[in-house]
PDB file of C-alpha atoms and ligand atoms in Angstrom:
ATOM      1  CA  UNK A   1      36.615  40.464  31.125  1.00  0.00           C
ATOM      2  CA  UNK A   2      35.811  44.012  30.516  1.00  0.00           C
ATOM      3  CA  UNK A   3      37.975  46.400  28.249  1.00  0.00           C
ATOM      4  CA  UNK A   4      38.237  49.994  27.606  1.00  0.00           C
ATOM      5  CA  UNK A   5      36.746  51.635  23.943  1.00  0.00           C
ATOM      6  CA  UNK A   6      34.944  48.500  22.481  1.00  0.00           C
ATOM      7  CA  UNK A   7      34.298  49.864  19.369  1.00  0.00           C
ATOM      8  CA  UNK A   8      33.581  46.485  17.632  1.00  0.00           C
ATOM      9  CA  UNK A   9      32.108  43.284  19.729  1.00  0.00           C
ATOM     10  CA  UNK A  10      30.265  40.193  18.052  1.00  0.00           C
ATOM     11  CA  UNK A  11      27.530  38.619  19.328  1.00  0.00           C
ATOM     12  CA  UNK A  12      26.365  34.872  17.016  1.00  0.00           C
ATOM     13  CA  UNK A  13      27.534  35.800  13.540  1.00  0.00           C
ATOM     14  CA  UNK A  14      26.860  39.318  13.837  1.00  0.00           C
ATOM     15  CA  UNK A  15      29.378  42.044  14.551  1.00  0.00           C
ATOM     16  CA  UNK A  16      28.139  45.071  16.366  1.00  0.00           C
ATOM     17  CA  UNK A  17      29.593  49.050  16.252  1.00  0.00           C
ATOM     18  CA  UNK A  18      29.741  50.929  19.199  1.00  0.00           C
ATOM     19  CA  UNK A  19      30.362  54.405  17.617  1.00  0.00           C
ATOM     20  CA  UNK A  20      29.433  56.662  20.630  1.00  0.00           C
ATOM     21  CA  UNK A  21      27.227  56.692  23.728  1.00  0.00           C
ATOM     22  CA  UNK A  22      25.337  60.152  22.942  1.00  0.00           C
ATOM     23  CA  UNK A  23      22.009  59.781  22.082  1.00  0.00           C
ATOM     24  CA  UNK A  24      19.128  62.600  21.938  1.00  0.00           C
ATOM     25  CA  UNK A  25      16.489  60.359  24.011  1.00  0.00           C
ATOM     26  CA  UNK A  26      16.441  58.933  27.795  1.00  0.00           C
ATOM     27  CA  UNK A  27      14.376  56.205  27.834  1.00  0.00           C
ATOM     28  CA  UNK A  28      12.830  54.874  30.566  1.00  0.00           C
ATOM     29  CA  UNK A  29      13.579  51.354  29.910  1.00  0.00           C
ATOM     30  CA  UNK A  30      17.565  51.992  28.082  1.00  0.00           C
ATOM     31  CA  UNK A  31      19.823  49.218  29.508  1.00  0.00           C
ATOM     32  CA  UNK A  32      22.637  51.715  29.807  1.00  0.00           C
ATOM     33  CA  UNK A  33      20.551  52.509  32.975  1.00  0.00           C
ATOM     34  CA  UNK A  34      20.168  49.144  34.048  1.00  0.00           C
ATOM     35  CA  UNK A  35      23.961  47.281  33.265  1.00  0.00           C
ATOM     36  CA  UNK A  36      27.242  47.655  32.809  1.00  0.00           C
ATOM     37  CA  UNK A  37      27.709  46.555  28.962  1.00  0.00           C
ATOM     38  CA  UNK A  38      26.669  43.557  26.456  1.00  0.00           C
ATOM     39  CA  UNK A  39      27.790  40.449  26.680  1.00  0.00           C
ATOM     40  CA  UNK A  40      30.328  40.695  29.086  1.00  0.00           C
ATOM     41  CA  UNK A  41      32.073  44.467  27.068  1.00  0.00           C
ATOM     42  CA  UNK A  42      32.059  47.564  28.720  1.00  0.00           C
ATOM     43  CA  UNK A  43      30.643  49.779  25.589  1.00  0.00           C
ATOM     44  CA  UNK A  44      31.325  52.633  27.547  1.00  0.00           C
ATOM     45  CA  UNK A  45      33.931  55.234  25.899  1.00  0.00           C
ATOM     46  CA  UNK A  46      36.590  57.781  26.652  1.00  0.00           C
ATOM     47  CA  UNK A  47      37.005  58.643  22.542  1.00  0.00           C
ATOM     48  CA  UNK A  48      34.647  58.152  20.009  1.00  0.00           C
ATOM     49  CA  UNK A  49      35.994  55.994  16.983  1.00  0.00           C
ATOM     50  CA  UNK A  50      36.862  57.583  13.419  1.00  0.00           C
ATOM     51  CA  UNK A  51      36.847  55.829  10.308  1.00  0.00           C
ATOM     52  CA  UNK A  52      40.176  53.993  10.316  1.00  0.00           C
ATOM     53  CA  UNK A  53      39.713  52.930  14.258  1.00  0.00           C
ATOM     54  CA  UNK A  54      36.644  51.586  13.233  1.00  0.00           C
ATOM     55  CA  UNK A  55      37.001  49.782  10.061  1.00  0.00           C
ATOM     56  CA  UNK A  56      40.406  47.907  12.137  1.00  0.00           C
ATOM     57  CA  UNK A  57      38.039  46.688  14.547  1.00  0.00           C
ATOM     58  CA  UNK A  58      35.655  44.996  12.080  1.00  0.00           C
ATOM     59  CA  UNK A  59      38.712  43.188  10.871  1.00  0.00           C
ATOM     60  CA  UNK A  60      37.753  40.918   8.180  1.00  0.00           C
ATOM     61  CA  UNK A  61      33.900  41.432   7.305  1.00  0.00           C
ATOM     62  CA  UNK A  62      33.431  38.208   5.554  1.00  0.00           C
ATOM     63  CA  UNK A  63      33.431  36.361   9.103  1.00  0.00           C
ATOM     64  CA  UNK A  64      30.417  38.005   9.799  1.00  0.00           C
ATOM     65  CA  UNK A  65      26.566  37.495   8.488  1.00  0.00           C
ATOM     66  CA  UNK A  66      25.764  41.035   9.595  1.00  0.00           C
ATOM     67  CA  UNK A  67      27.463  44.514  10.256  1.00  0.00           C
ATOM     68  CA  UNK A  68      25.025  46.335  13.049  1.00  0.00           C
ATOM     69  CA  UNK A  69      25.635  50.127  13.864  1.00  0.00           C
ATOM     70  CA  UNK A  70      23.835  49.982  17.195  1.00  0.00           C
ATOM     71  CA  UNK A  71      24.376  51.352  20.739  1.00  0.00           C
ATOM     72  CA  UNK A  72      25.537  52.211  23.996  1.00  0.00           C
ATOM     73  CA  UNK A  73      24.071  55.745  22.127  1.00  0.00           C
ATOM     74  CA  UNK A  74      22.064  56.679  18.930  1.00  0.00           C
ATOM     75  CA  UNK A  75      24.728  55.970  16.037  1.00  0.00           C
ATOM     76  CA  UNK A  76      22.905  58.384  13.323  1.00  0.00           C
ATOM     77  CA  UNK A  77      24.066  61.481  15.895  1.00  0.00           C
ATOM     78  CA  UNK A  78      27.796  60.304  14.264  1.00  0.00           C
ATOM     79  CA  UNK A  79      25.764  59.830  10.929  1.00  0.00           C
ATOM     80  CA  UNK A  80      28.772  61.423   8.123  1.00  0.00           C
ATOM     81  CA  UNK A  81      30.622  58.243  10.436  1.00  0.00           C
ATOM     82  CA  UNK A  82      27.822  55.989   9.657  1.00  0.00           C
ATOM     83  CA  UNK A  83      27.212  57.007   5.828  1.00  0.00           C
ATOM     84  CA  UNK A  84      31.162  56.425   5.245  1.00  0.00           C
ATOM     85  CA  UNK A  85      31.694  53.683   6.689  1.00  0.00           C
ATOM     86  CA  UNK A  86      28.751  51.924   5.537  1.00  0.00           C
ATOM     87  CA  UNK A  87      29.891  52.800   2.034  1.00  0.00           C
ATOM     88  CA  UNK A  88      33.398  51.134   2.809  1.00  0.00           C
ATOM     89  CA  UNK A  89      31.660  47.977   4.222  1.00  0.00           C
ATOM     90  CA  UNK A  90      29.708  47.667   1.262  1.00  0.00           C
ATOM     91  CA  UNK A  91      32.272  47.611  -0.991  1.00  0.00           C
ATOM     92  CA  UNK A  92      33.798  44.744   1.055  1.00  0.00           C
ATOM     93  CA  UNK A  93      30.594  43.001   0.460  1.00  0.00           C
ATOM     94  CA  UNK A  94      28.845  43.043   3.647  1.00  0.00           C
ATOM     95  CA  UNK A  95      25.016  43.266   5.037  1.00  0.00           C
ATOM     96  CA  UNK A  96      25.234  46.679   7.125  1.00  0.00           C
ATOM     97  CA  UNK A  97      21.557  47.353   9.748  1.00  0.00           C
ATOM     98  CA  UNK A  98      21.635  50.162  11.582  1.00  0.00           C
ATOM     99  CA  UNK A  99      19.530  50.022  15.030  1.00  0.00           C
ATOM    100  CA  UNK A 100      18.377  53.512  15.479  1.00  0.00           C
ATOM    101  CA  UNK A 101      15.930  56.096  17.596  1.00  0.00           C
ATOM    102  CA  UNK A 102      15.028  57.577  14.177  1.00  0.00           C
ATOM    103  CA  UNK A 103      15.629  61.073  15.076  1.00  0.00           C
ATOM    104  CA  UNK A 104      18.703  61.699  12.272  1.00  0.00           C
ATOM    105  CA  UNK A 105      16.950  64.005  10.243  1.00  0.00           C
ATOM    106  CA  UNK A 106      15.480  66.128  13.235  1.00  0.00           C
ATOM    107  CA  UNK A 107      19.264  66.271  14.581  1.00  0.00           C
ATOM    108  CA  UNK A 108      21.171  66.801  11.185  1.00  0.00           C
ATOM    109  CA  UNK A 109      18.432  68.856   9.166  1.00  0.00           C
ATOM    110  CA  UNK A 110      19.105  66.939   6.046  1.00  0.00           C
ATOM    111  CA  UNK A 111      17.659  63.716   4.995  1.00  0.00           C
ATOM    112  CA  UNK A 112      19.685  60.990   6.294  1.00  0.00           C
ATOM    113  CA  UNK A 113      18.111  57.959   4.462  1.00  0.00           C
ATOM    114  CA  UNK A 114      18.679  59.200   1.018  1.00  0.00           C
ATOM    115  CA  UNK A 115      22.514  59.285   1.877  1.00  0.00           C
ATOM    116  CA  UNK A 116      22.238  55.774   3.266  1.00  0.00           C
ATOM    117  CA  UNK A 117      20.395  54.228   0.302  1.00  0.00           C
ATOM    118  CA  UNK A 118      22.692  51.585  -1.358  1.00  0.00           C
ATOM    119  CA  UNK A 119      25.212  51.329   1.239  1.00  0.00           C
ATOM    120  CA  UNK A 120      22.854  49.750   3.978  1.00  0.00           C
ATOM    121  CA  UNK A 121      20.284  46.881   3.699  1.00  0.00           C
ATOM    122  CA  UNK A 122      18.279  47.231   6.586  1.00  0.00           C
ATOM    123  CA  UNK A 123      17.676  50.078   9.439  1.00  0.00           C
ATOM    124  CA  UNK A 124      15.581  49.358  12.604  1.00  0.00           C
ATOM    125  CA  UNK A 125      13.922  52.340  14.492  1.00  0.00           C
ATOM    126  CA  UNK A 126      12.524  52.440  17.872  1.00  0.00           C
ATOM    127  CA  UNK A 127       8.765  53.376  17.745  1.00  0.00           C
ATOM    128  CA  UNK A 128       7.828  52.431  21.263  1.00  0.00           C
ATOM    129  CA  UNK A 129       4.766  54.104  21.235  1.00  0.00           C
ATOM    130  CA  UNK A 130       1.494  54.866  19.078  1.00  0.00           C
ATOM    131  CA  UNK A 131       1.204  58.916  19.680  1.00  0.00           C
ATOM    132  CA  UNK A 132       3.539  61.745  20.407  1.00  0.00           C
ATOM    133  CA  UNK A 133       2.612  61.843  24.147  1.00  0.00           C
ATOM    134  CA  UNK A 134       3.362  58.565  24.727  1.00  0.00           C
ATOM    135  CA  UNK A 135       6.361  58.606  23.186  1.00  0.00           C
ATOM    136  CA  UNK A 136       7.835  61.791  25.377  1.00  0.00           C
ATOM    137  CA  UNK A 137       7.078  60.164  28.537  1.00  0.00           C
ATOM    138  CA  UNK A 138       8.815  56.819  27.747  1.00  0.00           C
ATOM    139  CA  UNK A 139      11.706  58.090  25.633  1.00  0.00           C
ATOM    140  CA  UNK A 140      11.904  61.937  27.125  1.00  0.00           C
ATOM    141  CA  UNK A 141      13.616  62.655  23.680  1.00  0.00           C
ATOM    142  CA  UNK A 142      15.729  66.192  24.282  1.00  0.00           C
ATOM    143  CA  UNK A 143      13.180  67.574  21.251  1.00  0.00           C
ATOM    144  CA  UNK A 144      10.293  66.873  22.934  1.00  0.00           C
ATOM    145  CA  UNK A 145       7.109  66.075  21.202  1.00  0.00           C
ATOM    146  CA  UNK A 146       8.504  66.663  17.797  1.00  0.00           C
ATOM    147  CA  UNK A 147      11.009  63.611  18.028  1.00  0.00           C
ATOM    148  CA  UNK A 148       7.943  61.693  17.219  1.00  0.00           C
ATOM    149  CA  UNK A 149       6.785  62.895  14.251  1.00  0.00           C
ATOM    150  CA  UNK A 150      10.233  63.389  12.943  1.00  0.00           C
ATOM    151  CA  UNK A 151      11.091  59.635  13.323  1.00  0.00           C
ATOM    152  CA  UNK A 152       8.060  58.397  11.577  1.00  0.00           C
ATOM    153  CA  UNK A 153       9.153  60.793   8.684  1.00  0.00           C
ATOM    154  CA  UNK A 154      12.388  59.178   8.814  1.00  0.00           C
ATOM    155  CA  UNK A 155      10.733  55.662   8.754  1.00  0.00           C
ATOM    156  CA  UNK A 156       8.893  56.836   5.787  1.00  0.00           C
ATOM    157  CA  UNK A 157      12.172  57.844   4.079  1.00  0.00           C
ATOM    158  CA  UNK A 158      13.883  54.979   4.870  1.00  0.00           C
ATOM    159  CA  UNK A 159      10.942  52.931   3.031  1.00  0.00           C
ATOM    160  CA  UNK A 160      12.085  54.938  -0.300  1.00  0.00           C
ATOM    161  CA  UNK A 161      15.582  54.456   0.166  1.00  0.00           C
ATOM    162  CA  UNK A 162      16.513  50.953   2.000  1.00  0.00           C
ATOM    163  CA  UNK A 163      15.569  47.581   1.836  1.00  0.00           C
ATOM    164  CA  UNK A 164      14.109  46.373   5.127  1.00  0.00           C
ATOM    165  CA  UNK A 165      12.506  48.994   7.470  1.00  0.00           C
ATOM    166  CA  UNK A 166      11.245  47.523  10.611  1.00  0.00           C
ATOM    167  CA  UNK A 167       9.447  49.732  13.208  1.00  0.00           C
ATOM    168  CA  UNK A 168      10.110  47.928  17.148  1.00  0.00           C
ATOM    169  CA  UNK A 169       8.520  48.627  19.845  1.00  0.00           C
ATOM    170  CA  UNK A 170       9.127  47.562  23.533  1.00  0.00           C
ATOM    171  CA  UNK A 171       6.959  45.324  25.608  1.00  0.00           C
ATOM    172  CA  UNK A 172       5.619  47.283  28.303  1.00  0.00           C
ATOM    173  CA  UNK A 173       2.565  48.062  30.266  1.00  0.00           C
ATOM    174  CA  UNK A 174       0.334  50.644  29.100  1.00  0.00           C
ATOM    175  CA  UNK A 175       1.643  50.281  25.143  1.00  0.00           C
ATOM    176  CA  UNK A 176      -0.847  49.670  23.209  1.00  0.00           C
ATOM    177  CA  UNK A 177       1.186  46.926  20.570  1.00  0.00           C
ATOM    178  CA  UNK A 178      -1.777  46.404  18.266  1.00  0.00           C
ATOM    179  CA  UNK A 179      -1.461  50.253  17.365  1.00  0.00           C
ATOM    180  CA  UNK A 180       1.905  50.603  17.055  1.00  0.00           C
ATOM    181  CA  UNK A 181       2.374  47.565  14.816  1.00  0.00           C
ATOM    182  CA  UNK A 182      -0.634  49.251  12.518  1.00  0.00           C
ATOM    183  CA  UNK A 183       1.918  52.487  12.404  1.00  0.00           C
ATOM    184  CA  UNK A 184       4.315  49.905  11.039  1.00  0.00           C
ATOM    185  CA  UNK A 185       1.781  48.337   8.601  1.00  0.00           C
ATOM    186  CA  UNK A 186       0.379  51.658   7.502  1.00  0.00           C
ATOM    187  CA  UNK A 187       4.178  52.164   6.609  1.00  0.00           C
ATOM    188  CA  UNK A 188       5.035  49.116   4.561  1.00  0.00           C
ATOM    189  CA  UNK A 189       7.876  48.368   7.629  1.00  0.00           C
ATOM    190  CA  UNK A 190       7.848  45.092   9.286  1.00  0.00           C
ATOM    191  CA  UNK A 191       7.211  44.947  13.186  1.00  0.00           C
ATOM    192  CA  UNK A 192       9.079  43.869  15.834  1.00  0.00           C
ATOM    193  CA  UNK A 193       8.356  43.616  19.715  1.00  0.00           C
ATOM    194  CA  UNK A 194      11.662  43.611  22.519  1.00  0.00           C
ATOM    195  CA  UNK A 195      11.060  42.585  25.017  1.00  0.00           C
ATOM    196  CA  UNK A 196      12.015  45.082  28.501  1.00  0.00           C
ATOM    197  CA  UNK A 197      16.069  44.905  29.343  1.00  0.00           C
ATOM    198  CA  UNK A 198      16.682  43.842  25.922  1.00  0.00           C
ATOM    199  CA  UNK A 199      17.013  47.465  24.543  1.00  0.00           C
ATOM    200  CA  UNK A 200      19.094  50.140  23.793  1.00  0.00           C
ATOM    201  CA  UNK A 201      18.700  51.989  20.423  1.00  0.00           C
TER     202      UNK A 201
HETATM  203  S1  SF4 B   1      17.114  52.908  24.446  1.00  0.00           S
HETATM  204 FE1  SF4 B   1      18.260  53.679  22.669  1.00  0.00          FE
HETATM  205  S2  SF4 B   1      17.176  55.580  22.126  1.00  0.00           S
HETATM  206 FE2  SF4 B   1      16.610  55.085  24.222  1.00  0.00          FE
HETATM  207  S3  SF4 B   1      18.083  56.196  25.541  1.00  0.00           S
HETATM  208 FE3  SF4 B   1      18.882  54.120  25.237  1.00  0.00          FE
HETATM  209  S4  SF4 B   1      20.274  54.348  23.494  1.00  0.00           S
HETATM  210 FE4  SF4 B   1      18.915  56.133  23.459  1.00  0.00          FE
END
């Protein structure tokens, strides 16, 4: 059954944050295009959640394996939300990943992963594509051709500040995998593919 302003929903033994549905690309292949919500919850919002609604939604952390800051929008556009709360969830003792377009430092002007570092274990950023030119026509990102270069930078900053960095990249036709995944090796990340439907941050 569907409910208003999920801002928490589990899926397995993970618990998921739905912190706003704003994000700074349209991709081609987002599943906000394609269905209603995850899982059977409507992720879309009226009000985006602050720090208190959120951290009562996670309830008790120690139910869950892992705390993901992931969609129906690019979280690291709320990222003051993301560095906070991550800080609070730490305390509590629990493994925060953050799912991510890799655009925060583009969008902020300050680098993101440095205010991150001991707070979250693992961030995941969409690559989706081996060059620039690629990456504008299946992600459209509002900053055009510069999103690109500005997320691997992020990736790259991630690397110095957080644990596990994994670079993903969606199954389509026409992307060439084996160089993407180099652009993660080159990095030090690990490499992930999704497969199409599956995605959206
Ligand atoms: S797939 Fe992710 S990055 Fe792309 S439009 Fe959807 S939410 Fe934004």
């Amino acid at each position: 059954m569907l409910s208003k302003n999920v801002y928490a929903y589990q899926i397995g033994d993970s618990i998921y944050l739905n912190i706003t549905n704003k994000c700074t690309n349209k991709c081609v292949f987002c599943i906000r295009q394609a269905k209603e919500g995850i899982a059977g919850y409507d992720l879309w919002l009226d009000k985006e959640p602050d720090l208190n609604e959120l951290l009562l939604a996670v309830g008790d952390v120690s139910q869950y394996r892992e705390v993901v800051f992931c969609g129906y929008g690019e979280p690291l556009i709320r990222a003051d939300l993301v560095i906070e709360t991550s800080r609070v969830l730490k305390k509590l003792g629990a493994s925060v990943r953050i799912d991510t377009n890799g655009q925060a430092d583009l969008i902020h002007g300050r680098d993101i992963a440095s205010e991150l570092a001991g707070s979250v274990d693992a961030v995941s950023i969409s690559l989706n594509a081996p060059d620039a030119l690629q990456y504008v026509s299946l992600c459209q990102p509002q900053m055009g051709e510069e999103a690109y270069g500005a997320m691997l930078k992020f990736a790259a900053s991630c690397k110095k500040h957080i644990p596990k960095v994994t670079l993903s990249v969606v199954r389509l036709p026409g992307v060439d995998i084996k160089k993407c995944r180099e652009i993660a090796v080159n990095l030090g990340a690990e490499f992930i593919i999704r497969e199409y439907l599956d995605v959206f941050t």
